[in-house]
Tab-separated table of N, CA and C in Angstrom:
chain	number	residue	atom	x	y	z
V	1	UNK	N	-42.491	326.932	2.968
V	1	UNK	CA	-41.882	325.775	2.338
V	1	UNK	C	-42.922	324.663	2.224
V	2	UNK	N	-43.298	324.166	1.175
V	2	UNK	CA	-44.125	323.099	0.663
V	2	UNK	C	-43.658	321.762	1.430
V	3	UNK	N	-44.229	321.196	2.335
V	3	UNK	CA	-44.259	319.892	2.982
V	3	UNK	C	-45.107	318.713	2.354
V	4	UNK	N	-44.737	317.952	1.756
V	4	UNK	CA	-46.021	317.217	1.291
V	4	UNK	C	-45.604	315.747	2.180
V	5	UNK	N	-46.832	314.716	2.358
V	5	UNK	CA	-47.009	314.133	3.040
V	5	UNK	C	-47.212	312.616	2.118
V	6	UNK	N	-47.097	311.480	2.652
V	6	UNK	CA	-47.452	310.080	1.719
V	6	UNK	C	-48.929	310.224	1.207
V	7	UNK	N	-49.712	310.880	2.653
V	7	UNK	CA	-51.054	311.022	1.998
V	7	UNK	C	-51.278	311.557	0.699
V	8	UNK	N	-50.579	312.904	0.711
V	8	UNK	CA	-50.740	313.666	-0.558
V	8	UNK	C	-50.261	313.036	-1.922
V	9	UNK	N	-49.262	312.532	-1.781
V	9	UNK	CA	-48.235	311.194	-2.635
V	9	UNK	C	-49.040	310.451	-3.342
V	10	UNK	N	-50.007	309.713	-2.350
V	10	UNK	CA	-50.628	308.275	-2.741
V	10	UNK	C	-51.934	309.269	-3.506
V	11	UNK	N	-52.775	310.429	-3.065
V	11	UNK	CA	-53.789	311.242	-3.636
V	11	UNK	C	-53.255	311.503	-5.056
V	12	UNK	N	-52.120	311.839	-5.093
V	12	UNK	CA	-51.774	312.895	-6.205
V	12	UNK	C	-51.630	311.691	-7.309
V	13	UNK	N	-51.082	310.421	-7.029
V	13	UNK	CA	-50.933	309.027	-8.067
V	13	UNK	C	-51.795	308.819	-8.654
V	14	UNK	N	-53.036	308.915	-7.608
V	14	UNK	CA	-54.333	308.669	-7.671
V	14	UNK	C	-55.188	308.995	-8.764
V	15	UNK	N	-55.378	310.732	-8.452
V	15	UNK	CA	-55.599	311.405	-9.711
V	15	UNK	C	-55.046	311.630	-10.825
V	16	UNK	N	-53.659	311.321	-10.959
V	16	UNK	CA	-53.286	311.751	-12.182
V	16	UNK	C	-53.151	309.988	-13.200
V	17	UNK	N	-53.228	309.180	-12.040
V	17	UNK	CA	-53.728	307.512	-13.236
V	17	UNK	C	-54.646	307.720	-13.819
V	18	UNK	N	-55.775	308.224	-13.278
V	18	UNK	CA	-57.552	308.873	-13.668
V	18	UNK	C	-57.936	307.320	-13.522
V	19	UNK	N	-57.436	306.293	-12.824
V	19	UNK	CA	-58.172	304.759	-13.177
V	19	UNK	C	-59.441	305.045	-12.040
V	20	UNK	N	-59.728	305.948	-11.026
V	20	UNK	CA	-60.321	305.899	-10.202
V	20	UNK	C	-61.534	307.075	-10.619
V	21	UNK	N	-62.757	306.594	-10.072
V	21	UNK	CA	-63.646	307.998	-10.219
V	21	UNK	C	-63.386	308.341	-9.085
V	22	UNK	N	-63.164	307.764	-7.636
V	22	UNK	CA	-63.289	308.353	-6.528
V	22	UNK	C	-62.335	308.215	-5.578
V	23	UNK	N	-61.691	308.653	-4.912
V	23	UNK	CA	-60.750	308.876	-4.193
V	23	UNK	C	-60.811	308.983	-2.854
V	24	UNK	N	-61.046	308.057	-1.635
V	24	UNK	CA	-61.344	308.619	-0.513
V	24	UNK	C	-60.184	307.979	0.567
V	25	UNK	N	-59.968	309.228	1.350
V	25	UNK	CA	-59.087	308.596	2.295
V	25	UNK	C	-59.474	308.603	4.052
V	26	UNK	N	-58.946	307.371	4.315
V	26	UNK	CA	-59.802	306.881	5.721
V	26	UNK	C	-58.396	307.193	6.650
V	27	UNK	N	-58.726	307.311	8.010
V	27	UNK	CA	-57.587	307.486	9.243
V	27	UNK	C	-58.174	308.245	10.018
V	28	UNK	N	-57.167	308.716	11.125
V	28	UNK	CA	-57.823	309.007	12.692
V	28	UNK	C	-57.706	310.344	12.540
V	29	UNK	N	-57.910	310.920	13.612
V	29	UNK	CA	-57.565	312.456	13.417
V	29	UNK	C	-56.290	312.728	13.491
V	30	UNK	N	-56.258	314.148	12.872
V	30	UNK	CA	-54.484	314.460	12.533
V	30	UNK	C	-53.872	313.276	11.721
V	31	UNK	N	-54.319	312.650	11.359
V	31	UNK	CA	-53.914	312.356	10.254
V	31	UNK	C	-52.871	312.622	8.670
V	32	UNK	N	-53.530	313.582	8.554
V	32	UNK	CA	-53.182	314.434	7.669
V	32	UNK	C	-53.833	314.757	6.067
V	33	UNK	N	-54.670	313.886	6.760
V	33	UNK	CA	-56.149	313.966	5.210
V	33	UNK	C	-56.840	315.016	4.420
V	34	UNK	N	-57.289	315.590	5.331
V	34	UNK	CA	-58.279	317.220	5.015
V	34	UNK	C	-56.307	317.706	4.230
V	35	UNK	N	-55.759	318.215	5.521
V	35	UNK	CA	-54.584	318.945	4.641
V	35	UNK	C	-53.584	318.509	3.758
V	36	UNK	N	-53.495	317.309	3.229
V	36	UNK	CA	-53.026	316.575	2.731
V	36	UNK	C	-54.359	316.857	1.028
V	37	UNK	N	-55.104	316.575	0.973
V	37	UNK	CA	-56.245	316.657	-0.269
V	37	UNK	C	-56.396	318.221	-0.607
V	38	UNK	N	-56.064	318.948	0.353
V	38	UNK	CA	-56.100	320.606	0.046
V	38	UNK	C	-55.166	321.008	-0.369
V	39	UNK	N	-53.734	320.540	-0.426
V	39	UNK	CA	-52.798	320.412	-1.062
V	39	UNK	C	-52.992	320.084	-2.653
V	40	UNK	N	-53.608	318.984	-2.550
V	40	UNK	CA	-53.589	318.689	-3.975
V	40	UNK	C	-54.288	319.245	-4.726
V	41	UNK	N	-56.220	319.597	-3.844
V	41	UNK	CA	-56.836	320.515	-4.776
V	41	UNK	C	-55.965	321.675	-5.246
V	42	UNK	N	-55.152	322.358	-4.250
V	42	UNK	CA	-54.549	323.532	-4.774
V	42	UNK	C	-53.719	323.885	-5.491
V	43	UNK	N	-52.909	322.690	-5.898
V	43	UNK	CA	-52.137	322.574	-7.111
V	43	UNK	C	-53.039	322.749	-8.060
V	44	UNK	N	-53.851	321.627	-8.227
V	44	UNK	CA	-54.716	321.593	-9.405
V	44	UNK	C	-55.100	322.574	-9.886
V	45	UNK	N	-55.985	323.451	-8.768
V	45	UNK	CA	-56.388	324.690	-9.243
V	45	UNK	C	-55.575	325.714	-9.608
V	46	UNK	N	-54.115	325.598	-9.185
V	46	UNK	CA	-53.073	326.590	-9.290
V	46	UNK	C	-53.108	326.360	-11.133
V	47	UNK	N	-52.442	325.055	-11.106
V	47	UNK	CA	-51.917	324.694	-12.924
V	47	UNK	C	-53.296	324.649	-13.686
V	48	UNK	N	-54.362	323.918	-13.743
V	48	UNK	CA	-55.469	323.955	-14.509
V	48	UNK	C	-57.040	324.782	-14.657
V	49	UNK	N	-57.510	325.022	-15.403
V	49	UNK	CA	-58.581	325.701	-15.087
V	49	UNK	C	-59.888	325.058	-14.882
V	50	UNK	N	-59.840	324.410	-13.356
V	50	UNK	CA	-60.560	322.797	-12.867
V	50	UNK	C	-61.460	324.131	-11.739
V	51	UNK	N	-62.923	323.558	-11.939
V	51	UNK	CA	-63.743	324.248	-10.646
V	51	UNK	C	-63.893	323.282	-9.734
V	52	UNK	N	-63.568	323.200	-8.507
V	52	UNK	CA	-63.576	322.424	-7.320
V	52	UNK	C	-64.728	322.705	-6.441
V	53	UNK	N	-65.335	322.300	-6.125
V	53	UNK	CA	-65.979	322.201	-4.844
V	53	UNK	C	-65.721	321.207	-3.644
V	54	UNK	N	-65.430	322.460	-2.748
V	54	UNK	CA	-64.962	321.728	-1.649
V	54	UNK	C	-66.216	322.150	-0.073
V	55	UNK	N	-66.000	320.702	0.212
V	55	UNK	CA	-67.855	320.618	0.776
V	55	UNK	C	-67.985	320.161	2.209
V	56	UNK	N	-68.151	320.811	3.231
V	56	UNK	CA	-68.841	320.277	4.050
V	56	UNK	C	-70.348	320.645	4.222
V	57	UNK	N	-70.659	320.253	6.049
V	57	UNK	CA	-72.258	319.927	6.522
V	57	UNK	C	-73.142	321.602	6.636
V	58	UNK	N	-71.983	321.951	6.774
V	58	UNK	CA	-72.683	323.710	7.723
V	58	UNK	C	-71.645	324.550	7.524
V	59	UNK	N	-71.831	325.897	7.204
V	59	UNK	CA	-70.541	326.856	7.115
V	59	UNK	C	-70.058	326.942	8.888
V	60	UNK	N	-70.015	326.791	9.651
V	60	UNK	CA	-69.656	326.482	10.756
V	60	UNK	C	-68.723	325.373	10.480
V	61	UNK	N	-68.804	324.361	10.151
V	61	UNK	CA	-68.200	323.175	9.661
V	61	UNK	C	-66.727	322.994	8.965
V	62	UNK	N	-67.019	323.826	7.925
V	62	UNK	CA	-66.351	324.509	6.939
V	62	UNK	C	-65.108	325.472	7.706
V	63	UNK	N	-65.691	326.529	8.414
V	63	UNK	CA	-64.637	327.060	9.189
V	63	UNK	C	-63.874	326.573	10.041
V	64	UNK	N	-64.579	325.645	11.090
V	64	UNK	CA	-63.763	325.091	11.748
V	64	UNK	C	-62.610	323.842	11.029
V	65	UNK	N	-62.939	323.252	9.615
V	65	UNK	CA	-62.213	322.432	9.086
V	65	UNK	C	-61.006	322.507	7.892
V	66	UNK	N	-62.074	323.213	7.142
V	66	UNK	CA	-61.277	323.445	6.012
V	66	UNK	C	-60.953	324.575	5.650
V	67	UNK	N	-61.668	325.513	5.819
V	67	UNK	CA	-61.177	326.904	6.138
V	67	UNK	C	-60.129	327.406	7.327
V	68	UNK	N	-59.841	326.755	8.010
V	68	UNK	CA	-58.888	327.165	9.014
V	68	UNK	C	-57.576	326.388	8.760
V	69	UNK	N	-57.631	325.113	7.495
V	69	UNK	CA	-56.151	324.731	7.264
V	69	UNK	C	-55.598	325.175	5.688
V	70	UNK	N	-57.006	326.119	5.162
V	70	UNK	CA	-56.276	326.840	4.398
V	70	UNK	C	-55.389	327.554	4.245
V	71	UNK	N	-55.304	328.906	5.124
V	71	UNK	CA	-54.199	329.879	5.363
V	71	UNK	C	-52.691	329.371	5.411
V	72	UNK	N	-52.761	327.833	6.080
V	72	UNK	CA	-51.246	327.273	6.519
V	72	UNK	C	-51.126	326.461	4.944
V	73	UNK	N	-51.779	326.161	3.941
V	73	UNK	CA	-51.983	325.066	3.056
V	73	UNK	C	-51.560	326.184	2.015
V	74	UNK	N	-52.397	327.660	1.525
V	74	UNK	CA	-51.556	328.353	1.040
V	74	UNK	C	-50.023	328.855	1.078
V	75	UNK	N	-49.956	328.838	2.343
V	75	UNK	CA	-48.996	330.151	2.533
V	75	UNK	C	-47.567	329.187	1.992
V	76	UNK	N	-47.791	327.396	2.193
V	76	UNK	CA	-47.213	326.760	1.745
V	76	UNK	C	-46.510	326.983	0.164
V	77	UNK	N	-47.419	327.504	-0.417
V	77	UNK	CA	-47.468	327.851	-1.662
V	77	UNK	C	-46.547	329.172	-2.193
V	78	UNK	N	-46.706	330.257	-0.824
V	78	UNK	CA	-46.058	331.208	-0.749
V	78	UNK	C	-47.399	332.440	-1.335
V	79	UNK	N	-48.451	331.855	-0.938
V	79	UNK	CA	-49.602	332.719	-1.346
V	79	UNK	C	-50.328	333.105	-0.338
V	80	UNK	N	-51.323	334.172	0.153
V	80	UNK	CA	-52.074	334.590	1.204
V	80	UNK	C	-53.637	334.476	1.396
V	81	UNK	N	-53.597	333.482	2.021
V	81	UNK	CA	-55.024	332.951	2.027
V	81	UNK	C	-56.031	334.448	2.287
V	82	UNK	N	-55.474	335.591	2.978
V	82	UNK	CA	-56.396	336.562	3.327
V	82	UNK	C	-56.836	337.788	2.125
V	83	UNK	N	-55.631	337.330	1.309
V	83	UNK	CA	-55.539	338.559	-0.383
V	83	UNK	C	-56.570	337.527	-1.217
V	84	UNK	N	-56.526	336.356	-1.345
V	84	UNK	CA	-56.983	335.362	-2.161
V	84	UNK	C	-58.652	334.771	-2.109
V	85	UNK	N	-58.950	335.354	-0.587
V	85	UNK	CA	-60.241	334.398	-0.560
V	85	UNK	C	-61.620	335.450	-0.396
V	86	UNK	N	-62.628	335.143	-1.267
V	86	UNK	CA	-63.602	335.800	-1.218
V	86	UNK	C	-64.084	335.457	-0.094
V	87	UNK	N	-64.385	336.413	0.858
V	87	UNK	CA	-65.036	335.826	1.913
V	87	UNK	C	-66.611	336.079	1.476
V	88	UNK	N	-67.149	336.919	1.016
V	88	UNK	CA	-68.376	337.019	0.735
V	88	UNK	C	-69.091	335.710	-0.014
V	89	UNK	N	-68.316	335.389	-1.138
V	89	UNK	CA	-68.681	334.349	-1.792
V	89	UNK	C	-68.272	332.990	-1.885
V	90	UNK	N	-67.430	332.944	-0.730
V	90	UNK	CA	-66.588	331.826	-0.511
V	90	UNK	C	-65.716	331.067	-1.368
V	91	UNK	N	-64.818	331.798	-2.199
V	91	UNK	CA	-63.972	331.139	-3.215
V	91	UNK	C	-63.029	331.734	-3.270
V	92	UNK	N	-62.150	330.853	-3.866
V	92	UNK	CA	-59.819	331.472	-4.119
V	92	UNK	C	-60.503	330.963	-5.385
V	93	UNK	N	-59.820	332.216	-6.383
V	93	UNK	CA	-59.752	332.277	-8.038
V	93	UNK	C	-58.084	331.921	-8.237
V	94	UNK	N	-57.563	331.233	-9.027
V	94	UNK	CA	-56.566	331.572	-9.519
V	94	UNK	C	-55.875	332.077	-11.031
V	95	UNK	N	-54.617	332.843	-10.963
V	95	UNK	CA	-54.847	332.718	-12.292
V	95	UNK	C	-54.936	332.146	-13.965
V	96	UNK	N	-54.789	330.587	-13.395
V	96	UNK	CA	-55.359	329.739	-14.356
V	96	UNK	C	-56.757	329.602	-14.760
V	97	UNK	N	-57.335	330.138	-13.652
V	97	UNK	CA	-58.737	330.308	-13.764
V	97	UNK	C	-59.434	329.268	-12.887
V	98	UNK	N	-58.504	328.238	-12.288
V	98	UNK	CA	-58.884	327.171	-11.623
V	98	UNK	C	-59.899	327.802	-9.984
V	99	UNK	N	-60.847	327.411	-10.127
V	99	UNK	CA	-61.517	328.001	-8.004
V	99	UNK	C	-61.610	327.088	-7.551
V	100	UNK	N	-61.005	327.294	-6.059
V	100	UNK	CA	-61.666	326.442	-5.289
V	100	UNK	C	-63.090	326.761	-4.622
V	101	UNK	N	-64.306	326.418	-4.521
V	101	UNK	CA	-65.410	326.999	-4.098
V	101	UNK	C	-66.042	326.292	-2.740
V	102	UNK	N	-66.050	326.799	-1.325
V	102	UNK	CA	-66.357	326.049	-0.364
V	102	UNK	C	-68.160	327.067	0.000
V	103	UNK	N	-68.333	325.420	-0.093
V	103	UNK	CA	-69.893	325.259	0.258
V	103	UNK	C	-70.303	324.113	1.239
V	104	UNK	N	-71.324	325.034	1.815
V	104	UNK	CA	-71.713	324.204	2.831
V	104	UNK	C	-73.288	323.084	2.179
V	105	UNK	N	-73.395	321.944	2.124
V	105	UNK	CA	-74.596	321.255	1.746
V	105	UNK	C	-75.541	321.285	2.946
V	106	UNK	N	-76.136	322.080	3.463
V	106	UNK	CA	-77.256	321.994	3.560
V	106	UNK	C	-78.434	321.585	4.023
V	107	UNK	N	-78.116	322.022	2.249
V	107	UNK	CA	-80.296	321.063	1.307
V	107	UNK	C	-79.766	320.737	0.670
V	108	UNK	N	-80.633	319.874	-0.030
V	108	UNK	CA	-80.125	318.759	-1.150
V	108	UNK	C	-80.107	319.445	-2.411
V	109	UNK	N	-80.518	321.166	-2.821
V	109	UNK	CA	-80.636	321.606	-4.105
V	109	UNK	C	-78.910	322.172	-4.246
V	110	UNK	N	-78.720	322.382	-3.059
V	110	UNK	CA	-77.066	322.541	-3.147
V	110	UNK	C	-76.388	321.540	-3.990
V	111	UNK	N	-76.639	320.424	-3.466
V	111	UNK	CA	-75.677	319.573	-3.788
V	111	UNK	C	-76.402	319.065	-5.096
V	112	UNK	N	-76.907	319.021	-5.874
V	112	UNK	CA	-77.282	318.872	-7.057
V	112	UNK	C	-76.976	320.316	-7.691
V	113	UNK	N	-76.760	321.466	-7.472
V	113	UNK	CA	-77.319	323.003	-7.922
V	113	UNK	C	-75.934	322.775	-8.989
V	114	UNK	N	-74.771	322.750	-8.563
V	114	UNK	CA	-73.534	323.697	-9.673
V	114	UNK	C	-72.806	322.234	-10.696
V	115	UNK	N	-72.102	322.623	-11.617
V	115	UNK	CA	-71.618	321.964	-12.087
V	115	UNK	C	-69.994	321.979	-11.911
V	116	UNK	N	-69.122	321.209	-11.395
V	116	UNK	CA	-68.165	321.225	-11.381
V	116	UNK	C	-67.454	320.252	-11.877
V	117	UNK	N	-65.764	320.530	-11.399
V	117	UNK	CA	-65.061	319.297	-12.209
V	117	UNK	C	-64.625	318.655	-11.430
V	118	UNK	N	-64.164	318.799	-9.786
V	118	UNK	CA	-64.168	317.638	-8.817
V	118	UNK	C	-65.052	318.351	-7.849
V	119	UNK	N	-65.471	317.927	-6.731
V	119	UNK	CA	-65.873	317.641	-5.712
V	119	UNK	C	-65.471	316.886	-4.515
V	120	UNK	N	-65.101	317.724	-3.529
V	120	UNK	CA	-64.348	317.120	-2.327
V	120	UNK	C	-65.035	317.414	-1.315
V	121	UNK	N	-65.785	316.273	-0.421
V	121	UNK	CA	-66.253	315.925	0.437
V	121	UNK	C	-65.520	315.710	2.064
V	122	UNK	N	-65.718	316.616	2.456
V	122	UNK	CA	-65.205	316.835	3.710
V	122	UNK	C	-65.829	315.914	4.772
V	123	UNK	N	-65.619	314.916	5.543
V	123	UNK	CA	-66.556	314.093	6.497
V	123	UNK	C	-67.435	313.479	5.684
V	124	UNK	N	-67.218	312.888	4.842
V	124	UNK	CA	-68.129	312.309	3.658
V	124	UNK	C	-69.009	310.875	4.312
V	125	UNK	N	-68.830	310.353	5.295
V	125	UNK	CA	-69.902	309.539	5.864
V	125	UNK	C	-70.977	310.135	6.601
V	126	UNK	N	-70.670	311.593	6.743
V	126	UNK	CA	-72.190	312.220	7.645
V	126	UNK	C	-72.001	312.744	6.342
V	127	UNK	N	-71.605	313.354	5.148
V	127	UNK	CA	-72.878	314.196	4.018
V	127	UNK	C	-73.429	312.767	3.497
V	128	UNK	N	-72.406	311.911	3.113
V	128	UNK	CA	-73.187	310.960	2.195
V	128	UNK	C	-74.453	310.040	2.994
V	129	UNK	N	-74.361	310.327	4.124
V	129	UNK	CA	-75.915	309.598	4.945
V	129	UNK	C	-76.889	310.952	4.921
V	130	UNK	N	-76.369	312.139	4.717
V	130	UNK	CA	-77.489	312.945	4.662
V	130	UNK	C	-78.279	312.864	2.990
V	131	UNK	N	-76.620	313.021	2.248
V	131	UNK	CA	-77.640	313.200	0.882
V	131	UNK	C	-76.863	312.156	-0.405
V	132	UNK	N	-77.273	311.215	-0.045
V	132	UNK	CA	-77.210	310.235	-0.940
V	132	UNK	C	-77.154	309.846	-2.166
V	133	UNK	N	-78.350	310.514	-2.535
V	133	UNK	CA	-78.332	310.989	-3.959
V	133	UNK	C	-77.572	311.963	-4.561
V	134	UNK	N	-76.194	312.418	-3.696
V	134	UNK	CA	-75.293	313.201	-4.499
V	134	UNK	C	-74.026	312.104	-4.876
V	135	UNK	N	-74.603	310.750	-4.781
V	135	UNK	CA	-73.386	309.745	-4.762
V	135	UNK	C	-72.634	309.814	-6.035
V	136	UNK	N	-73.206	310.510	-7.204
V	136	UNK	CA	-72.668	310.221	-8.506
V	136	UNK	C	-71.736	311.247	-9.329
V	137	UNK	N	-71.447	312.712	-7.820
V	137	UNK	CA	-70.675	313.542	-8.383
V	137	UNK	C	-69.462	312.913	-7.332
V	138	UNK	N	-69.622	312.328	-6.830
V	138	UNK	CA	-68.279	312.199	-5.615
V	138	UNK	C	-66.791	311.875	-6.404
V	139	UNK	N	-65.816	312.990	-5.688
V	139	UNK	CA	-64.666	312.623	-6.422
V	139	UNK	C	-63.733	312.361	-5.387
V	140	UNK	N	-63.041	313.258	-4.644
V	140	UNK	CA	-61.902	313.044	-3.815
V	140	UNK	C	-63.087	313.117	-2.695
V	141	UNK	N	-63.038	312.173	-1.316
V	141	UNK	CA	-63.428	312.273	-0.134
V	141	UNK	C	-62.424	312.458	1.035
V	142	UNK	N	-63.457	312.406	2.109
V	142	UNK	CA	-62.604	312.195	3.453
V	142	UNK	C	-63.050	311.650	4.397
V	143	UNK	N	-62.637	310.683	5.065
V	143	UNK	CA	-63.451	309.353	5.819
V	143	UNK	C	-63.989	308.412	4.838
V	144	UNK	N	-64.275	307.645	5.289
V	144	UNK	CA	-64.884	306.275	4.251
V	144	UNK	C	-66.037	306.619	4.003
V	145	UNK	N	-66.649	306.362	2.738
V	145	UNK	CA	-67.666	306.841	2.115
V	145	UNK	C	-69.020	305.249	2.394
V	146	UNK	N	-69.735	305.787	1.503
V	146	UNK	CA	-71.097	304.540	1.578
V	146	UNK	C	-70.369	303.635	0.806
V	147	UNK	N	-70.808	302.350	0.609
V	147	UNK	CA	-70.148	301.237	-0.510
V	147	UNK	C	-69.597	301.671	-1.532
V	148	UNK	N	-70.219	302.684	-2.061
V	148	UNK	CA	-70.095	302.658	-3.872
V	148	UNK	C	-68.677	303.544	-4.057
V	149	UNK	N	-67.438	303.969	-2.488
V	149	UNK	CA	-66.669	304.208	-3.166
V	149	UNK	C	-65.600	303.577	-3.582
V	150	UNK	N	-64.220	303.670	-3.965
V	150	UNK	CA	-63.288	303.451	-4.010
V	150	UNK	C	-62.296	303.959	-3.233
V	151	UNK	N	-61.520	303.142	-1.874
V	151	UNK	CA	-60.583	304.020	-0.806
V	151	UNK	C	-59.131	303.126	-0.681
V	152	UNK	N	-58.689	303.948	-0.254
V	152	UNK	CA	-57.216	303.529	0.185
V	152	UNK	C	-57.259	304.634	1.292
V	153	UNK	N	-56.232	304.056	2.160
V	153	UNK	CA	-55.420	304.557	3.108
V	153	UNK	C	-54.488	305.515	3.108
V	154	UNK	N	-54.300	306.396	3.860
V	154	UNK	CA	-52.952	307.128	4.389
V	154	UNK	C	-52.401	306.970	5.161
């Protein structure tokens, strides 16, 4: 059963005004941020054919964060994170064609390397102090970003 949260509420307003390039949401842990924005990527990717990248520091990182609130974030959906996810290549296809693609940054050729249509920054005050110069793909974050973003609360 699909639970959605204010976080996800105030995200989902967010993106679909389009008044914002960037989207970041600040709060403590458990919160409900990371799973609250994975929600929404996964709509997106469900209905549109949008390539996501979804990003943390280290595939270690990744597993322990966002990969481990996938399975509960699908199944929401009534879908199986274990039929769905490339583990080799790290991506859920859907059949809109929409992926979500989790990558770990690295090096900095990562985060310049692919072209996508959002980008979601997992712990976005330790990538964006590592790589700075990826400030100009940033779309949805998590934690407060460097100056140049735009945030609200959950």
């Amino acid at each position: 059963m699909l639970k959605l949260t204010k976080v996800f509420e105030k995200n989902a307003i967010a993106y679909k005004e389009k008044k914002h390039r960037y989207i970041c949401n600040q709060g403590g842990t458990s919160s409900s941020k990371t799973f609250s924005i994975l929600q929404l990527l996964t709509v997106i990717a469900m209905k549109y054919n949008k390539k996501i990248d979804i990003v943390g520091l280290s595939v270690p990182h990744l597993k322990t964060g966002v990969l481990n609130d996938m399975p509960a974030v699908l199944s929401q959906f009534g879908l199986n994170f274990h039929e769905l996810y490339n583990k080799s290549d790290k991506f859920i296809e859907f059949p809109s064609g929409g992926t979500l693609n989790f990558i770990a940054f690295d090096n900095l050729g990562k985060a310049h390397g692919g072209r996508r249509d959002i980008l979601y920054l997992n712990d976005s005050k330790k990538l964006s102090e590592k790589f700075a110069q990826v400030r100009n793909y940033i779309y949805l974050c998590n934690r407060k970003p460097a100056p140049w973003g735009v945030s609200h609360s959950g």
